[in-house]
mmCIF file of C-alpha atoms in Angstrom:
data_model
loop_
_atom_site.group_PDB
_atom_site.id
_atom_site.type_symbol
_atom_site.label_atom_id
_atom_site.label_comp_id
_atom_site.label_asym_id
_atom_site.label_seq_id
_atom_site.Cartn_x
_atom_site.Cartn_y
_atom_site.Cartn_z
ATOM 1 C CA MET S 1 -15.334 17.369 -28.447
ATOM 2 C CA ALA S 2 -18.536 17.837 -26.573
ATOM 3 C CA ASP S 3 -18.651 13.792 -25.723
ATOM 4 C CA GLU S 4 -15.387 13.458 -24.658
ATOM 5 C CA LEU S 5 -16.121 16.664 -21.874
ATOM 6 C CA ASP S 6 -19.676 14.871 -20.772
ATOM 7 C CA LEU S 7 -17.711 11.910 -20.491
ATOM 8 C CA LEU S 8 -15.323 13.791 -17.922
ATOM 9 C CA ARG S 9 -18.281 15.745 -16.380
ATOM 10 C CA ARG S 10 -19.686 12.150 -15.486
ATOM 11 C CA ALA S 11 -16.402 10.101 -14.480
ATOM 12 C CA ASN S 12 -14.798 13.085 -12.588
ATOM 13 C CA PRO S 13 -12.174 11.561 -10.806
ATOM 14 C CA VAL S 14 -11.366 14.884 -8.548
ATOM 15 C CA PRO S 15 -15.006 16.027 -7.681
ATOM 16 C CA ALA S 16 -15.258 19.497 -6.295
ATOM 17 C CA ASP S 17 -16.964 18.552 -3.276
ATOM 18 C CA ASP S 18 -14.684 16.190 -2.309
ATOM 19 C CA ALA S 19 -11.904 17.702 0.173
ATOM 20 C CA ARG S 20 -9.400 14.610 -0.226
ATOM 21 C CA PHE S 21 -7.838 16.456 -3.213
ATOM 22 C CA HIS S 22 -7.953 20.216 -2.079
ATOM 23 C CA ASP S 23 -4.753 22.521 -2.600
ATOM 24 C CA ARG S 24 -2.443 19.258 -2.916
ATOM 25 C CA PRO S 25 -1.439 16.419 -5.328
ATOM 26 C CA LEU S 26 -3.127 13.277 -6.234
ATOM 27 C CA ASP S 27 -2.542 10.419 -4.194
ATOM 28 C CA GLN S 28 -1.505 6.978 -6.182
ATOM 29 C CA HIS S 29 -5.291 6.097 -5.865
ATOM 30 C CA ALA S 30 -6.780 9.492 -7.283
ATOM 31 C CA GLU S 31 -3.810 8.615 -10.060
ATOM 32 C CA ARG S 32 -4.858 5.280 -10.921
ATOM 33 C CA ARG S 33 -8.526 6.819 -11.182
ATOM 34 C CA LEU S 34 -7.504 9.438 -13.532
ATOM 35 C CA ASN S 35 -4.788 7.183 -15.744
ATOM 36 C CA ARG S 36 -7.981 4.850 -16.114
ATOM 37 C CA LEU S 37 -10.336 8.029 -17.162
ATOM 38 C CA LEU S 38 -7.793 9.461 -19.803
ATOM 39 C CA HIS S 39 -6.094 6.225 -21.468
ATOM 40 C CA GLY S 40 -8.958 3.756 -21.051
ATOM 41 C CA GLY S 41 -7.194 1.209 -23.325
ATOM 42 C CA ARG S 42 -4.262 2.561 -24.764
ATOM 43 C CA PRO S 43 -1.777 2.187 -22.384
ATOM 44 C CA ARG S 44 0.589 4.964 -21.929
ATOM 45 C CA ARG S 45 3.232 6.078 -19.613
ATOM 46 C CA LEU S 46 1.979 7.949 -16.136
ATOM 47 C CA ARG S 47 3.674 10.854 -15.066
ATOM 48 C CA ARG S 48 4.196 11.320 -11.121
ATOM 49 C CA TRP S 49 3.841 14.260 -9.705
ATOM 50 C CA VAL S 50 5.040 15.159 -6.486
ATOM 51 C CA LEU S 51 4.716 18.692 -4.260
ATOM 52 C CA SER S 52 8.454 19.763 -3.803
ATOM 53 C CA VAL S 53 9.509 21.796 -1.176
ATOM 54 C CA GLY S 54 10.120 24.942 -3.666
ATOM 55 C CA THR S 55 6.674 24.711 -5.140
ATOM 56 C CA ALA S 56 4.746 24.233 -2.026
ATOM 57 C CA ALA S 57 5.182 28.303 -1.204
ATOM 58 C CA ALA S 58 4.639 29.176 -4.870
ATOM 59 C CA VAL S 59 2.902 27.627 -7.459
ATOM 60 C CA GLY S 60 2.306 23.679 -6.396
ATOM 61 C CA VAL S 61 3.698 20.513 -8.316
ATOM 62 C CA THR S 62 6.587 19.648 -11.105
ATOM 63 C CA VAL S 63 7.383 16.319 -12.899
ATOM 64 C CA LEU S 64 10.421 14.460 -10.969
ATOM 65 C CA THR S 65 9.525 11.096 -12.778
ATOM 66 C CA LEU S 66 11.517 9.629 -15.823
ATOM 67 C CA LEU S 67 9.615 8.355 -18.603
ATOM 68 C CA LEU S 68 10.754 5.281 -19.992
ATOM 69 C CA SER S 69 9.791 5.421 -23.508
ATOM 70 C CA GLY S 70 12.735 7.721 -25.327
ATOM 71 C CA SER S 71 15.868 6.228 -25.603
ATOM 72 C CA ALA S 72 17.971 8.976 -23.630
ATOM 73 C CA THR S 73 16.550 8.230 -20.457
ATOM 74 C CA ALA S 74 17.992 6.080 -17.929
ATOM 75 C CA PRO S 75 17.105 2.147 -18.160
ATOM 76 C CA ALA S 76 13.920 0.901 -16.393
ATOM 77 C CA VAL S 77 14.790 -1.316 -13.256
ATOM 78 C CA ALA S 78 12.791 -4.438 -12.132
ATOM 79 C CA ALA S 79 9.708 -3.566 -9.423
ATOM 80 C CA PRO S 80 11.848 -4.347 -6.470
ATOM 81 C CA ARG S 81 10.375 -7.340 -4.268
ATOM 82 C CA PRO S 82 8.759 -6.249 -1.031
ATOM 83 C CA LEU S 83 10.771 -6.116 2.226
ATOM 84 C CA GLU S 84 10.414 -9.167 4.308
ATOM 85 C CA ILE S 85 10.198 -9.144 8.234
ATOM 86 C CA GLU S 86 12.704 -11.233 9.750
ATOM 87 C CA SER S 87 11.860 -14.314 10.698
ATOM 88 C CA GLY S 88 11.897 -14.823 13.938
ATOM 89 C CA SER S 89 12.081 -10.992 15.236
ATOM 90 C CA THR S 90 10.269 -9.505 18.199
ATOM 91 C CA PRO S 91 7.985 -6.796 17.450
ATOM 92 C CA VAL S 92 8.765 -3.994 19.599
ATOM 93 C CA PRO S 93 5.900 -1.777 20.891
ATOM 94 C CA LEU S 94 5.530 1.968 19.497
ATOM 95 C CA GLY S 95 5.535 3.409 22.849
ATOM 96 C CA ARG S 96 9.010 1.951 23.835
ATOM 97 C CA ILE S 97 10.635 3.121 20.688
ATOM 98 C CA ALA S 98 9.032 6.571 22.234
ATOM 99 C CA ASP S 99 10.587 6.246 25.413
ATOM 100 C CA ARG S 100 14.168 5.457 23.838
ATOM 101 C CA ALA S 101 13.660 8.606 21.420
ATOM 102 C CA ALA S 102 13.027 10.912 24.430
ATOM 103 C CA ALA S 103 16.340 9.784 25.781
ATOM 104 C CA ASP S 104 18.605 10.323 22.658
ATOM 105 C CA ARG S 105 19.837 13.424 22.233
ATOM 106 C CA SER S 106 21.954 13.292 19.122
ATOM 107 C CA GLN S 107 20.057 14.005 16.181
ATOM 108 C CA ARG S 108 19.027 17.907 15.403
ATOM 109 C CA LEU S 109 16.073 19.502 13.533
ATOM 110 C CA ARG S 110 17.487 20.730 10.112
ATOM 111 C CA GLN S 111 14.931 22.163 7.210
ATOM 112 C CA GLY S 112 15.773 20.176 3.812
ATOM 113 C CA THR S 113 15.653 16.968 3.162
ATOM 114 C CA HIS S 114 17.373 13.681 1.647
ATOM 115 C CA VAL S 115 15.257 11.130 0.334
ATOM 116 C CA GLN S 116 14.917 8.030 -2.239
ATOM 117 C CA THR S 117 11.813 7.655 -3.753
ATOM 118 C CA TRP S 118 10.471 4.949 -6.215
ATOM 119 C CA SER S 119 6.434 4.489 -7.537
ATOM 120 C CA LEU S 120 4.738 2.208 -10.160
ATOM 121 C CA SER S 121 3.923 3.697 -12.832
ATOM 122 C CA MET S 122 0.966 2.514 -14.050
ATOM 123 C CA THR S 123 -0.690 2.118 -17.319
ATOM 124 C CA SER S 124 -4.452 1.417 -17.675
ATOM 125 C CA GLY S 125 -6.922 -0.699 -19.500
ATOM 126 C CA PRO S 126 -7.559 -4.706 -20.473
ATOM 127 C CA ASP S 127 -3.920 -4.333 -22.253
ATOM 128 C CA ALA S 128 -2.067 -2.975 -19.263
ATOM 129 C CA ARG S 129 1.356 -3.638 -19.301
ATOM 130 C CA ARG S 130 3.599 -3.318 -15.796
ATOM 131 C CA ALA S 131 5.775 -0.116 -16.494
ATOM 132 C CA VAL S 132 7.587 0.677 -13.827
ATOM 133 C CA THR S 133 9.908 4.154 -13.057
ATOM 134 C CA VAL S 134 13.717 4.059 -11.865
ATOM 135 C CA PRO S 135 14.461 5.310 -8.804
ATOM 136 C CA GLU S 136 14.738 8.976 -8.003
ATOM 137 C CA GLU S 137 17.113 10.264 -5.274
ATOM 138 C CA ARG S 138 16.539 14.322 -3.877
ATOM 139 C CA VAL S 139 18.743 16.481 -1.283
ATOM 140 C CA ILE S 140 17.003 20.122 -0.139
ATOM 141 C CA ARG S 141 19.249 22.418 1.762
ATOM 142 C CA TRP S 142 18.443 25.640 3.160
ATOM 143 C CA GLN S 143 20.580 28.548 3.533
ATOM 144 C CA PRO S 144 20.655 30.893 6.540
ATOM 145 C CA ASP S 145 19.034 33.626 4.255
ATOM 146 C CA GLY S 146 16.028 31.982 3.524
ATOM 147 C CA SER S 147 16.933 30.676 -0.324
ATOM 148 C CA HIS S 148 17.639 26.768 -0.611
ATOM 149 C CA THR S 149 18.896 24.343 -3.096
ATOM 150 C CA GLU S 150 17.127 21.023 -4.957
ATOM 151 C CA LEU S 151 19.258 18.087 -6.709
ATOM 152 C CA VAL S 152 17.154 15.452 -8.112
ATOM 153 C CA VAL S 153 18.958 12.481 -9.596
ATOM 154 C CA ALA S 154 18.151 9.109 -11.545
ATOM 155 C CA THR S 155 19.706 6.565 -9.068
ATOM 156 C CA ASP S 156 21.544 3.572 -11.083
ATOM 157 C CA PRO S 157 18.935 1.143 -11.919
ATOM 158 C CA ARG S 158 21.511 -1.494 -11.765
ATOM 159 C CA ARG S 159 22.728 -0.765 -7.991
ATOM 160 C CA PRO S 160 19.002 0.102 -6.533
ATOM 161 C CA GLY S 161 18.586 1.292 -3.100
ATOM 162 C CA ARG S 162 21.743 2.532 -2.859
ATOM 163 C CA PRO S 163 22.786 5.832 -1.917
ATOM 164 C CA VAL S 164 24.692 8.206 -4.751
ATOM 165 C CA ILE S 165 24.362 11.523 -3.040
ATOM 166 C CA THR S 166 27.231 11.808 -0.300
ATOM 167 C CA GLY S 167 28.416 14.739 1.676
ATOM 168 C CA ALA S 168 27.683 18.123 2.847
ATOM 169 C CA ASP S 169 27.334 19.679 -0.736
ATOM 170 C CA PRO S 170 24.009 19.403 -2.142
ATOM 171 C CA VAL S 171 24.847 20.157 -5.553
ATOM 172 C CA PRO S 172 28.167 18.533 -6.606
ATOM 173 C CA ARG S 173 29.644 19.076 -9.943
ATOM 174 C CA SER S 174 28.811 15.177 -11.128
ATOM 175 C CA VAL S 175 27.095 12.816 -9.434
ATOM 176 C CA GLU S 176 28.589 9.178 -9.363
ATOM 177 C CA ASP S 177 26.339 5.964 -10.543
ATOM 178 C CA GLY S 178 23.236 8.589 -11.079
ATOM 179 C CA HIS S 179 21.779 11.107 -14.111
ATOM 180 C CA VAL S 180 20.950 14.599 -12.781
ATOM 181 C CA LEU S 181 17.658 15.374 -13.746
ATOM 182 C CA SER S 182 17.366 18.735 -12.415
ATOM 183 C CA ARG S 183 19.849 20.971 -10.245
ATOM 184 C CA ARG S 184 17.914 24.437 -8.710
ATOM 185 C CA THR S 185 18.355 27.119 -6.755
ATOM 186 C CA PHE S 186 15.559 29.215 -5.026
ATOM 187 C CA PRO S 187 15.254 32.423 -3.828
ATOM 188 C CA PRO S 188 14.721 33.256 -0.429
ATOM 189 C CA SER S 189 11.044 32.432 0.882
ATOM 190 C CA TRP S 190 9.485 32.069 4.414
ATOM 191 C CA SER S 191 6.420 30.985 5.612
ATOM 192 C CA ASP S 192 4.279 30.057 8.782
ATOM 193 C CA ALA S 193 2.372 27.642 7.725
ATOM 194 C CA PRO S 194 3.673 23.743 6.988
ATOM 195 C CA PRO S 195 5.336 22.345 5.752
ATOM 196 C CA GLN S 196 7.700 25.308 5.399
ATOM 197 C CA ALA S 197 6.951 26.166 9.271
ATOM 198 C CA THR S 198 9.016 24.741 11.925
ATOM 199 C CA PRO S 199 7.705 21.382 13.193
ATOM 200 C CA PRO S 200 6.842 21.556 17.035
ATOM 201 C CA HIS S 201 8.190 18.732 19.411
ATOM 202 C CA ASP S 202 5.199 18.503 21.895
ATOM 203 C CA THR S 203 2.890 15.446 20.443
ATOM 204 C CA ALA S 204 -0.439 17.545 20.577
ATOM 205 C CA ARG S 205 0.945 20.500 18.714
ATOM 206 C CA LEU S 206 2.527 18.144 16.131
ATOM 207 C CA ARG S 207 -0.773 16.554 15.367
ATOM 208 C CA ALA S 208 -1.925 19.884 14.670
ATOM 209 C CA TYR S 209 0.799 20.571 12.507
ATOM 210 C CA LEU S 210 0.048 17.595 10.629
ATOM 211 C CA ASP S 211 -3.767 18.102 10.617
ATOM 212 C CA GLU S 212 -2.799 21.285 8.915
ATOM 213 C CA LEU S 213 -1.039 19.661 6.100
ATOM 214 C CA ASP S 214 -3.730 17.184 5.550
ATOM 215 C CA ARG S 215 -6.528 19.509 5.174
ATOM 216 C CA THR S 216 -9.003 16.256 4.903
ATOM 217 C CA GLY S 217 -10.787 16.615 8.515
ATOM 218 C CA PRO S 218 -9.351 14.452 10.977
ATOM 219 C CA LEU S 219 -6.521 12.170 10.628
ATOM 220 C CA GLY S 220 -6.854 8.336 10.283
ATOM 221 C CA THR S 221 -4.107 6.530 10.042
ATOM 222 C CA SER S 222 -3.337 6.343 6.392
ATOM 223 C CA THR S 223 -3.476 10.095 6.035
ATOM 224 C CA LEU S 224 -1.434 10.174 9.247
ATOM 225 C CA LEU S 225 1.034 8.303 7.403
ATOM 226 C CA ASP S 226 0.433 10.609 3.947
ATOM 227 C CA ALA S 227 1.149 13.866 6.362
ATOM 228 C CA VAL S 228 3.981 12.126 7.981
ATOM 229 C CA SER S 229 5.672 11.673 4.545
ATOM 230 C CA GLU S 230 5.353 15.359 3.225
ATOM 231 C CA LEU S 231 6.608 16.580 6.722
ATOM 232 C CA LEU S 232 9.671 14.527 6.058
ATOM 233 C CA ASP S 233 10.266 15.405 2.233
ATOM 234 C CA ASN S 234 10.707 18.960 3.952
ATOM 235 C CA TRP S 235 12.118 18.441 7.252
ATOM 236 C CA THR S 236 14.987 16.407 8.519
ATOM 237 C CA LEU S 237 13.689 15.798 12.490
ATOM 238 C CA GLY S 238 15.850 16.077 15.897
ATOM 239 C CA SER S 239 15.838 13.696 18.751
ATOM 240 C CA GLN S 240 12.914 15.829 20.186
ATOM 241 C CA GLU S 241 10.775 15.924 17.091
ATOM 242 C CA ASN S 242 11.419 11.890 16.369
ATOM 243 C CA ALA S 243 9.869 11.223 20.024
ATOM 244 C CA ALA S 244 6.932 13.213 19.553
ATOM 245 C CA LEU S 245 5.958 11.759 16.041
ATOM 246 C CA VAL S 246 6.583 8.445 17.734
ATOM 247 C CA ARG S 247 4.280 8.913 20.551
ATOM 248 C CA LEU S 248 1.443 10.057 17.558
ATOM 249 C CA LEU S 249 1.860 7.253 16.095
ATOM 250 C CA ALA S 250 1.813 5.068 18.930
ATOM 251 C CA ASP S 251 -1.683 5.844 19.171
ATOM 252 C CA ALA S 252 -2.709 5.052 15.389
ATOM 253 C CA LYS S 253 -5.358 2.877 14.819
ATOM 254 C CA GLY S 254 -4.494 -0.344 12.885
ATOM 255 C CA LEU S 255 -0.954 0.227 13.105
ATOM 256 C CA ARG S 256 0.794 -2.353 14.687
ATOM 257 C CA PRO S 257 4.729 -3.525 15.110
ATOM 258 C CA ALA S 258 5.828 -6.456 12.709
ATOM 259 C CA GLY S 259 9.408 -7.366 13.570
ATOM 260 C CA ALA S 260 12.486 -6.466 12.526
ATOM 261 C CA VAL S 261 13.126 -5.575 8.887
ATOM 262 C CA THR S 262 16.487 -4.413 6.874
ATOM 263 C CA ASP S 263 15.252 -1.254 4.845
ATOM 264 C CA ARG S 264 16.033 -0.817 1.360
ATOM 265 C CA LEU S 265 19.647 1.177 2.088
ATOM 266 C CA GLY S 266 20.595 -1.923 3.950
ATOM 267 C CA ARG S 267 19.488 -0.078 7.695
ATOM 268 C CA PRO S 268 18.055 -2.333 10.371
ATOM 269 C CA GLY S 269 14.820 -0.603 11.610
ATOM 270 C CA GLN S 270 11.297 -1.994 13.334
ATOM 271 C CA ALA S 271 8.473 -2.116 10.811
ATOM 272 C CA TYR S 272 4.622 -0.942 11.987
ATOM 273 C CA VAL S 273 1.994 -1.797 9.351
ATOM 274 C CA TYR S 274 -1.157 -0.614 8.684
ATOM 275 C CA GLU S 275 -3.561 -2.664 6.008
ATOM 276 C CA ASP S 276 -5.059 0.042 4.285
ATOM 277 C CA SER S 277 -8.328 -2.324 2.896
ATOM 278 C CA ALA S 278 -10.258 0.929 1.299
ATOM 279 C CA HIS S 279 -7.438 1.450 -1.209
ATOM 280 C CA ALA S 280 -6.383 -2.899 -1.051
ATOM 281 C CA VAL S 281 -2.884 -1.238 0.356
ATOM 282 C CA ARG S 282 -0.702 -2.534 2.879
ATOM 283 C CA ARG S 283 1.571 0.347 4.513
ATOM 284 C CA MET S 284 4.904 -0.483 6.387
ATOM 285 C CA LEU S 285 6.728 2.320 8.380
ATOM 286 C CA ILE S 286 9.856 1.584 9.017
ATOM 287 C CA LEU S 287 11.561 3.218 12.148
ATOM 288 C CA ASN S 288 15.250 3.475 13.458
ATOM 289 C CA PRO S 289 14.788 0.889 17.003
ATOM 290 C CA MET S 290 17.025 3.079 18.680
ATOM 291 C CA THR S 291 16.238 6.870 17.584
ATOM 292 C CA GLY S 292 12.574 6.679 16.711
ATOM 293 C CA ALA S 293 13.479 8.225 13.207
ATOM 294 C CA VAL S 294 11.247 7.396 10.483
ATOM 295 C CA LEU S 295 13.590 5.591 8.035
ATOM 296 C CA GLY S 296 11.196 4.213 5.237
ATOM 297 C CA LEU S 297 7.496 4.044 3.910
ATOM 298 C CA GLU S 298 6.719 1.210 1.522
ATOM 299 C CA ASP S 299 3.382 0.890 -0.227
ATOM 300 C CA THR S 300 2.360 -2.776 -1.733
ATOM 301 C CA VAL S 301 -0.779 -4.058 -2.996
ATOM 302 C CA THR S 302 -2.624 -6.604 -1.352
ATOM 303 C CA LYS S 303 -5.470 -7.338 -4.207
ATOM 304 C CA ASP S 304 -4.844 -7.525 -7.854
ATOM 305 C CA ASP S 305 -6.251 -5.029 -10.476
ATOM 306 C CA PRO S 306 -6.184 -6.298 -14.001
ATOM 307 C CA GLN S 307 -7.134 -3.396 -15.237
ATOM 308 C CA ASP S 308 -4.872 -1.445 -13.748
ATOM 309 C CA GLY S 309 -2.245 -3.966 -14.357
ATOM 310 C CA VAL S 310 -0.845 -4.806 -10.608
ATOM 311 C CA ARG S 311 -0.694 -8.119 -8.873
ATOM 312 C CA SER S 312 -1.198 -8.708 -4.982
ATOM 313 C CA GLY S 313 2.339 -8.401 -3.561
ATOM 314 C CA ASP S 314 3.254 -5.429 -5.671
ATOM 315 C CA VAL S 315 5.475 -2.693 -4.209
ATOM 316 C CA MET S 316 3.275 0.424 -5.241
ATOM 317 C CA SER S 317 5.549 3.097 -3.974
ATOM 318 C CA TYR S 318 8.404 3.694 -1.492
ATOM 319 C CA ARG S 319 10.560 6.444 0.446
ATOM 320 C CA ALA S 320 13.884 5.864 2.521
ATOM 321 C CA TRP S 321 14.969 9.158 4.064
ATOM 322 C CA MET S 322 18.270 10.208 5.196
ATOM 323 C CA ARG S 323 20.317 12.079 7.212
#
């Protein structure tokens, strides 16, 4: 036991003086470091911990990922291929999307979210295997009294990307083509801090809101994308908020327009790419070209890492937000 404790102290994937990991879940890069430390050459499935809107105001994190080792779990789906930019398409500057979003009046801000997610479940060590998780779909709806419901479904691996949950009722009795992982109702709760606080539709105030969400100092492009992801996991933005967010993204260094793309739910979008060389990840943000709404965010590995069983071109994770 003493040797193991000494090993942990020396490796320490989350040092106490590193502000990046204060009061928030580990990102995928920290998970990889922690997984490498804990499991070494003994590959195991890695649970992915996700901050939910219910626990954000309460105790923190809940496990929402299926482990694929049991006979009762849904079968694994092969890792998806990276989204491809349409050949010959014309990239649209973010400023132009922001102008279109500002002219749009079709969408209203709503607390709650409808999102489909997938993430690579990595093992570590010289014999690392390429394990994957199944896609999940989550619907969170808030009620006027401050209570909210949350439904989490493992989507049909034979139809990856296909939305399963439809209709206004966030907690149906049964869900077609999906396995219900959890169905919960939370009592009333309120907070004046992000992400539960109402997001502003002024660009400067929205930047401060996202900065408070991130809590790691000045927002860089990668941390800005992380904060946007957390925002959209809690809120469905309206037209004004979309316009403010796109204007904020237009100032992000290194986020370049890449061209037209069809997202994982079959929706036409415009892709904006950021090369995160520090973590060997290519981050693709997908926007609705007419309303400026964020449709998705995809992270793809750009460098082979045999230690974690990943290769350049592997999709590390994606998120697809719906209304």
